[in-house]
């Protein structure tokens, strides 16, 4: 199957999902740009869209070439409570960068809204909704195609995103929860129900947990919606790390967070498996979050190429299931040019004195 584009007028996010089309999200910005020297760990605020726009543009382009259908604005923590006077300029610049790159392919622009610092300490509903509306005003002015509210650990706060329906943009809401539910023990199924009742058209999970754990949570969300007789499109964007040992708050409690996570990085073959399992579960918006590199997104696009009907541009230099190794001079390396080899490989970490699992600090 040859790489190809998608000509013609762009369909909206709900139109794509309603037709059964697979929508591929993008991946890691904060963690990746921190590694590249453009983001400071700690507050994880996205000044890079103004200070280093070329770096952000390049990462958007890498995700687009890898197969992403959505350019999400790099606006994590870009709200008034986190950035004071800079937040509005950051949101506007992030929209411009995402729109510029989206215009080079069949991609939509999603305005990204994350949790506030207000809920955890004050639970001030009016203040939370005001913060959401302030970001929303910029996104409406910049004419984003739809909205993604993400990274909330509390369904009560996430439901506040219902105020985003005041715009005419479709709203997706994803939570940072595992199979145990939110921080108040609200189950994933009940979280999904509340989000749909609040006005979300697309619901799911993102960040904090790896692919396997996130798919378990998605299954519980789907079952909750079915029991309630509600319908919504499903979306999953997990970490690009394996985290079977993390606690309820996810990978932030692991001792390796954030600077020692590299041994946990998922392989491209792990991500192909994740993409297939997500698709079989009925999820049609499939992407990634922290640690999810462009080659991971390419793995999703390659695994689901039969359903999508084409390969991404980034596959031009990538043989399916290692087929490019057929040309290697060593016969034992040529023997690895097959799907069975990579599907069954148990990769070593090369660290003989390191444990396979950690104990969360919290």
Short mmCIF file of C-alpha atoms in Angstrom, two decimals:
data_model
loop_
_atom_site.label_atom_id
_atom_site.label_comp_id
_atom_site.label_asym_id
_atom_site.label_seq_id
_atom_site.Cartn_x
_atom_site.Cartn_y
_atom_site.Cartn_z
CA UNK A 1 0.00 0.00 0.00
CA UNK A 2 1.60 3.26 -1.11
CA UNK A 3 1.67 6.38 1.06
CA UNK A 4 -0.94 8.86 -0.05
CA UNK A 5 -2.73 12.01 0.99
CA UNK A 6 -6.42 12.74 1.41
CA UNK A 7 -7.57 15.22 -1.25
CA UNK A 8 -10.72 17.29 -1.13
CA UNK A 9 -12.49 19.44 1.46
CA UNK A 10 -11.81 18.54 5.07
CA UNK A 11 -14.57 16.82 7.00
CA UNK A 12 -15.24 17.83 10.59
CA UNK A 13 -14.34 15.62 13.54
CA UNK A 14 -17.88 14.36 14.16
CA UNK A 15 -18.47 13.74 10.46
CA UNK A 16 -15.32 11.63 10.33
CA UNK A 17 -16.21 9.62 13.42
CA UNK A 18 -19.83 9.15 12.37
CA UNK A 19 -18.68 7.61 9.10
CA UNK A 20 -16.51 5.14 11.01
CA UNK A 21 -13.28 6.77 9.91
CA UNK A 22 -10.23 6.26 12.14
CA UNK A 23 -8.97 9.56 13.51
CA UNK A 24 -5.34 9.51 14.62
CA UNK A 25 -4.35 12.05 17.24
CA UNK A 26 -0.90 13.45 17.82
CA UNK A 27 1.51 12.63 20.64
CA UNK A 28 3.95 14.01 23.17
CA UNK A 29 4.77 17.71 23.31
CA UNK A 30 5.76 18.56 26.88
CA UNK A 31 8.02 15.57 27.55
CA UNK A 32 9.47 15.60 24.03
CA UNK A 33 10.17 19.33 23.93
CA UNK A 34 11.69 19.16 27.41
CA UNK A 35 14.12 16.53 26.14
CA UNK A 36 14.89 18.73 23.14
CA UNK A 37 15.61 21.73 25.39
CA UNK A 38 12.55 23.90 24.79
CA UNK A 39 10.33 23.28 27.85
CA UNK A 40 11.18 23.55 31.54
CA UNK A 41 10.08 20.67 33.75
CA UNK A 42 8.00 21.53 36.80
CA UNK A 43 5.16 23.81 35.78
CA UNK A 44 5.38 22.43 32.23
CA UNK A 45 4.05 25.62 30.67
CA UNK A 46 4.17 26.06 26.85
CA UNK A 47 6.03 29.35 26.32
CA UNK A 48 7.90 27.56 23.54
CA UNK A 49 5.16 28.50 21.06
CA UNK A 50 6.43 32.09 21.37
CA UNK A 51 10.06 31.58 22.36
CA UNK A 52 10.84 28.69 19.98
CA UNK A 53 8.03 28.47 17.39
CA UNK A 54 10.22 26.55 14.93
CA UNK A 55 10.66 23.73 17.46
CA UNK A 56 6.91 23.44 18.00
CA UNK A 57 6.21 23.69 14.27
CA UNK A 58 8.74 20.93 13.57
CA UNK A 59 7.11 18.57 16.07
CA UNK A 60 3.67 19.26 14.61
CA UNK A 61 5.11 18.45 11.17
CA UNK A 62 6.61 15.19 12.39
CA UNK A 63 3.24 14.09 13.74
CA UNK A 64 1.48 15.13 10.53
CA UNK A 65 3.92 13.11 8.39
CA UNK A 66 3.51 10.17 10.77
CA UNK A 67 -0.24 10.07 10.16
CA UNK A 68 -1.92 12.40 12.64
CA UNK A 69 -5.31 13.77 11.58
CA UNK A 70 -5.39 16.30 14.41
CA UNK A 71 -3.00 19.09 15.32
CA UNK A 72 -3.80 19.82 18.95
CA UNK A 73 -2.73 23.27 20.09
CA UNK A 74 0.27 23.20 22.42
CA UNK A 75 -1.63 24.94 25.23
CA UNK A 76 -1.19 22.65 28.23
CA UNK A 77 -1.36 24.82 31.38
CA UNK A 78 -1.80 27.92 29.20
CA UNK A 79 -4.56 29.34 31.37
CA UNK A 80 -4.77 32.55 33.38
CA UNK A 81 -4.19 30.77 36.70
CA UNK A 82 -0.98 29.12 35.48
CA UNK A 83 0.61 31.77 33.27
CA UNK A 84 -0.84 35.12 34.41
CA UNK A 85 -0.23 37.75 31.71
CA UNK A 86 1.27 35.44 29.05
CA UNK A 87 -1.58 33.00 28.65
CA UNK A 88 -3.56 34.80 25.93
CA UNK A 89 -0.57 35.34 23.63
CA UNK A 90 0.50 31.72 24.12
CA UNK A 91 -2.93 30.38 23.20
CA UNK A 92 -3.11 32.56 20.10
CA UNK A 93 0.38 31.62 18.92
CA UNK A 94 -0.29 27.92 19.53
CA UNK A 95 -3.44 28.11 17.38
CA UNK A 96 -1.53 29.77 14.55
CA UNK A 97 1.19 27.11 14.57
CA UNK A 98 -1.31 24.23 14.65
CA UNK A 99 -3.37 25.78 11.84
CA UNK A 100 -0.30 26.38 9.68
CA UNK A 101 0.75 22.73 9.87
CA UNK A 102 -2.78 21.33 9.62
CA UNK A 103 -3.12 23.20 6.34
CA UNK A 104 -0.34 21.08 4.87
CA UNK A 105 -2.43 17.91 5.15
CA UNK A 106 -5.81 16.43 5.98
CA UNK A 107 -5.64 17.52 9.61
CA UNK A 108 -8.02 19.39 11.89
CA UNK A 109 -7.06 21.85 14.63
CA UNK A 110 -8.14 21.04 18.18
CA UNK A 111 -8.01 23.68 20.89
CA UNK A 112 -6.53 22.00 23.97
CA UNK A 113 -7.86 22.93 27.41
CA UNK A 114 -6.40 21.26 30.50
CA UNK A 115 -7.31 21.09 34.17
CA UNK A 116 -6.98 24.19 36.33
CA UNK A 117 -5.00 24.68 39.52
CA UNK A 118 -8.16 26.08 41.12
CA UNK A 119 -10.19 22.88 41.51
CA UNK A 120 -7.69 20.98 43.66
CA UNK A 121 -7.48 23.68 46.30
CA UNK A 122 -10.71 25.67 46.10
CA UNK A 123 -13.30 23.74 44.04
CA UNK A 124 -14.65 27.11 42.89
CA UNK A 125 -17.02 26.13 40.08
CA UNK A 126 -17.61 29.68 38.88
CA UNK A 127 -13.88 30.39 38.74
CA UNK A 128 -13.16 27.12 36.91
CA UNK A 129 -15.81 27.85 34.27
CA UNK A 130 -14.43 31.37 33.86
CA UNK A 131 -10.95 30.00 33.19
CA UNK A 132 -12.35 27.58 30.61
CA UNK A 133 -14.29 30.41 28.93
CA UNK A 134 -11.24 32.66 28.73
CA UNK A 135 -9.33 30.02 26.76
CA UNK A 136 -12.45 29.27 24.74
CA UNK A 137 -12.68 32.90 23.62
CA UNK A 138 -9.23 32.67 22.03
CA UNK A 139 -10.01 29.33 20.36
CA UNK A 140 -13.26 30.67 18.90
CA UNK A 141 -11.47 33.77 17.64
CA UNK A 142 -8.84 31.55 16.01
CA UNK A 143 -11.56 29.30 14.58
CA UNK A 144 -10.33 25.93 15.83
CA UNK A 145 -12.25 22.95 14.47
CA UNK A 146 -13.10 21.37 17.80
CA UNK A 147 -12.10 21.37 21.47
CA UNK A 148 -10.31 18.84 23.65
CA UNK A 149 -10.56 19.23 27.43
CA UNK A 150 -8.09 16.88 29.05
CA UNK A 151 -5.88 15.87 31.96
CA UNK A 152 -8.51 16.11 34.69
CA UNK A 153 -8.31 13.66 37.60
CA UNK A 154 -11.72 14.68 38.95
CA UNK A 155 -14.95 14.11 37.04
CA UNK A 156 -16.54 17.01 38.89
CA UNK A 157 -14.00 19.38 37.32
CA UNK A 158 -14.22 17.69 33.93
CA UNK A 159 -17.99 18.11 33.89
CA UNK A 160 -17.34 21.84 34.18
CA UNK A 161 -16.12 21.60 30.62
CA UNK A 162 -19.79 21.46 29.68
CA UNK A 163 -19.50 25.24 29.51
CA UNK A 164 -17.45 24.73 26.35
CA UNK A 165 -20.69 23.80 24.58
CA UNK A 166 -21.44 27.52 24.55
CA UNK A 167 -19.41 27.58 21.36
CA UNK A 168 -20.59 25.75 18.26
CA UNK A 169 -17.51 23.49 18.31
CA UNK A 170 -17.70 19.77 19.08
CA UNK A 171 -16.24 18.96 22.50
CA UNK A 172 -14.07 15.99 23.44
CA UNK A 173 -13.33 15.39 27.13
CA UNK A 174 -10.68 12.95 28.30
CA UNK A 175 -9.71 12.17 31.87
CA UNK A 176 -6.45 11.10 33.50
CA UNK A 177 -7.84 8.04 35.23
CA UNK A 178 -7.13 4.33 35.39
CA UNK A 179 -9.48 1.41 36.01
CA UNK A 180 -9.96 2.51 39.64
CA UNK A 181 -11.66 5.71 38.55
CA UNK A 182 -11.13 9.32 39.54
CA UNK A 183 -9.62 10.69 42.74
CA UNK A 184 -13.03 10.53 44.46
CA UNK A 185 -13.54 6.88 43.45
CA UNK A 186 -16.08 7.64 40.74
CA UNK A 187 -15.83 4.65 38.39
CA UNK A 188 -14.72 5.05 34.76
CA UNK A 189 -18.19 4.05 33.59
CA UNK A 190 -19.87 6.68 35.73
CA UNK A 191 -17.29 9.28 34.66
CA UNK A 192 -18.16 8.62 31.02
CA UNK A 193 -21.88 8.91 31.73
CA UNK A 194 -21.46 12.25 33.50
CA UNK A 195 -19.28 13.64 30.73
CA UNK A 196 -21.80 12.76 28.02
CA UNK A 197 -24.66 14.21 30.06
CA UNK A 198 -22.62 17.40 30.42
CA UNK A 199 -22.40 17.74 26.66
CA UNK A 200 -19.28 15.92 25.51
CA UNK A 201 -19.58 14.28 22.08
CA UNK A 202 -16.31 12.37 22.48
CA UNK A 203 -15.09 10.87 25.76
CA UNK A 204 -12.10 8.85 26.90
CA UNK A 205 -8.79 8.93 28.71
CA UNK A 206 -5.39 10.48 28.15
CA UNK A 207 -1.98 10.62 29.83
CA UNK A 208 -0.94 9.28 33.27
CA UNK A 209 -1.22 5.58 32.28
CA UNK A 210 0.29 3.34 29.61
CA UNK A 211 -1.55 1.77 26.65
CA UNK A 212 -2.61 -1.50 28.32
CA UNK A 213 -4.00 0.19 31.43
CA UNK A 214 -5.73 2.88 29.40
CA UNK A 215 -7.51 0.30 27.24
CA UNK A 216 -8.81 -1.41 30.38
CA UNK A 217 -10.23 1.94 31.47
CA UNK A 218 -11.75 2.54 28.04
CA UNK A 219 -13.53 -0.82 28.23
CA UNK A 220 -15.08 0.20 31.55
CA UNK A 221 -16.14 3.56 30.12
CA UNK A 222 -17.76 1.89 27.13
CA UNK A 223 -19.64 -0.54 29.36
CA UNK A 224 -20.86 2.32 31.56
CA UNK A 225 -22.26 4.18 28.57
CA UNK A 226 -23.95 1.04 27.26
CA UNK A 227 -25.62 0.38 30.63
CA UNK A 228 -26.89 3.96 30.70
CA UNK A 229 -28.16 3.75 27.13
CA UNK A 230 -25.93 6.65 26.08
CA UNK A 231 -23.84 7.02 22.96
CA UNK A 232 -20.59 8.88 22.42
CA UNK A 233 -17.48 8.48 20.33
CA UNK A 234 -14.53 6.98 22.18
CA UNK A 235 -11.04 8.46 22.34
CA UNK A 236 -7.81 7.18 23.88
CA UNK A 237 -4.42 8.92 24.14
CA UNK A 238 -2.18 7.07 26.64
CA UNK A 239 1.44 7.47 27.61
CA UNK A 240 4.16 6.07 25.40
CA UNK A 241 5.52 4.27 28.47
CA UNK A 242 4.74 0.95 30.16
CA UNK A 243 3.30 1.70 33.61
CA UNK A 244 1.69 -1.47 35.06
CA UNK A 245 3.13 -0.63 38.50
CA UNK A 246 1.87 2.93 38.92
CA UNK A 247 -0.73 3.93 41.51
CA UNK A 248 -4.01 5.74 41.16
CA UNK A 249 -2.41 9.03 40.11
CA UNK A 250 -0.44 7.38 37.34
CA UNK A 251 3.15 7.77 36.29
CA UNK A 252 3.82 10.95 38.28
CA UNK A 253 4.11 8.73 41.40
CA UNK A 254 6.76 6.49 39.86
CA UNK A 255 10.31 7.22 41.11
CA UNK A 256 11.49 7.49 37.48
CA UNK A 257 9.17 10.43 36.70
CA UNK A 258 10.02 12.56 34.80
CA UNK A 259 13.73 12.16 34.01
CA UNK A 260 14.27 8.40 34.15
CA UNK A 261 11.40 7.00 32.12
CA UNK A 262 13.36 5.97 29.03
CA UNK A 263 13.64 2.24 29.98
CA UNK A 264 9.83 2.13 29.97
CA UNK A 265 9.36 3.45 26.40
CA UNK A 266 6.98 1.33 24.31
CA UNK A 267 8.33 -0.13 21.09
CA UNK A 268 6.67 0.58 17.76
CA UNK A 269 5.40 -3.00 17.83
CA UNK A 270 3.81 -2.46 21.25
CA UNK A 271 1.96 0.49 19.76
CA UNK A 272 0.75 -1.47 16.74
CA UNK A 273 -0.76 -3.97 19.17
CA UNK A 274 -2.34 -1.12 21.16
CA UNK A 275 -3.82 0.42 18.01
CA UNK A 276 -5.39 -2.87 16.93
CA UNK A 277 -6.83 -3.55 20.38
CA UNK A 278 -8.22 -0.02 20.61
CA UNK A 279 -9.85 -0.37 17.21
CA UNK A 280 -11.34 -3.76 18.12
CA UNK A 281 -12.76 -2.19 21.29
CA UNK A 282 -14.64 0.32 19.17
CA UNK A 283 -12.37 3.32 19.77
CA UNK A 284 -12.06 5.44 16.65
CA UNK A 285 -10.01 8.38 17.94
CA UNK A 286 -6.62 6.87 18.73
CA UNK A 287 -3.49 8.83 19.63
CA UNK A 288 -1.00 9.34 22.41
CA UNK A 289 0.22 11.69 25.11
CA UNK A 290 3.49 12.08 27.05
CA UNK A 291 6.29 9.89 25.66
CA UNK A 292 4.37 9.19 22.44
CA UNK A 293 6.86 10.02 19.70
CA UNK A 294 6.16 10.47 15.97
CA UNK A 295 7.28 6.92 15.21
CA UNK A 296 4.64 5.70 17.67
CA UNK A 297 1.99 7.63 15.75
CA UNK A 298 3.34 6.10 12.54
CA UNK A 299 2.87 2.67 14.12
CA UNK A 300 -0.82 3.42 14.67
CA UNK A 301 -1.19 4.62 11.09
CA UNK A 302 0.58 1.54 9.71
CA UNK A 303 -1.42 -0.92 11.82
CA UNK A 304 -4.71 0.67 10.76
CA UNK A 305 -3.71 1.33 7.14
CA UNK A 306 -6.09 -1.40 5.87
CA UNK A 307 -9.00 0.43 7.54
CA UNK A 308 -7.82 3.89 6.49
CA UNK A 309 -6.88 2.90 2.95
CA UNK A 310 -3.47 4.55 2.89
CA UNK A 311 -0.12 4.84 4.64
CA UNK A 312 1.38 8.05 6.04
CA UNK A 313 4.24 9.91 4.38
CA UNK A 314 6.62 8.76 7.12
CA UNK A 315 6.20 5.15 5.95
CA UNK A 316 8.10 5.85 2.74
CA UNK A 317 11.35 4.99 4.56
CA UNK A 318 9.91 2.31 6.83
CA UNK A 319 9.41 -1.30 5.81
CA UNK A 320 6.40 -3.07 7.28
CA UNK A 321 7.34 -5.34 10.18
CA UNK A 322 11.06 -4.87 9.59
CA UNK A 323 10.95 -5.88 5.93
CA UNK A 324 13.77 -3.47 5.14
CA UNK A 325 16.14 -5.79 7.00
CA UNK A 326 15.97 -8.15 4.00
CA UNK A 327 18.84 -6.14 2.57
CA UNK A 328 21.12 -6.49 5.59
CA UNK A 329 24.48 -8.17 5.09
CA UNK A 330 24.21 -10.36 8.21
CA UNK A 331 21.95 -13.42 7.83
CA UNK A 332 20.86 -13.38 11.48
CA UNK A 333 19.67 -9.79 11.05
CA UNK A 334 17.91 -10.67 7.78
CA UNK A 335 16.09 -13.37 9.71
CA UNK A 336 14.41 -10.61 11.74
CA UNK A 337 12.58 -9.23 8.69
CA UNK A 338 9.27 -10.82 9.65
CA UNK A 339 6.25 -10.01 11.75
CA UNK A 340 6.47 -13.09 13.96
CA UNK A 341 9.92 -12.10 15.19
CA UNK A 342 8.94 -8.61 16.35
CA UNK A 343 5.54 -9.62 17.72
CA UNK A 344 7.11 -12.23 19.99
CA UNK A 345 10.27 -10.39 21.02
CA UNK A 346 10.75 -9.82 24.75
CA UNK A 347 13.12 -6.83 24.67
CA UNK A 348 15.82 -6.58 27.34
CA UNK A 349 16.59 -3.29 29.08
CA UNK A 350 20.35 -3.87 29.20
CA UNK A 351 20.31 -2.99 32.92
CA UNK A 352 21.12 -6.18 34.85
CA UNK A 353 20.76 -4.62 38.31
CA UNK A 354 17.47 -2.80 37.69
CA UNK A 355 14.06 -4.14 38.73
CA UNK A 356 11.35 -4.72 36.14
CA UNK A 357 8.82 -2.82 38.28
CA UNK A 358 8.98 0.07 40.75
CA UNK A 359 7.10 0.99 43.88
CA UNK A 360 5.12 4.23 43.57
CA UNK A 361 6.24 6.94 46.00
CA UNK A 362 2.69 7.90 46.96
#
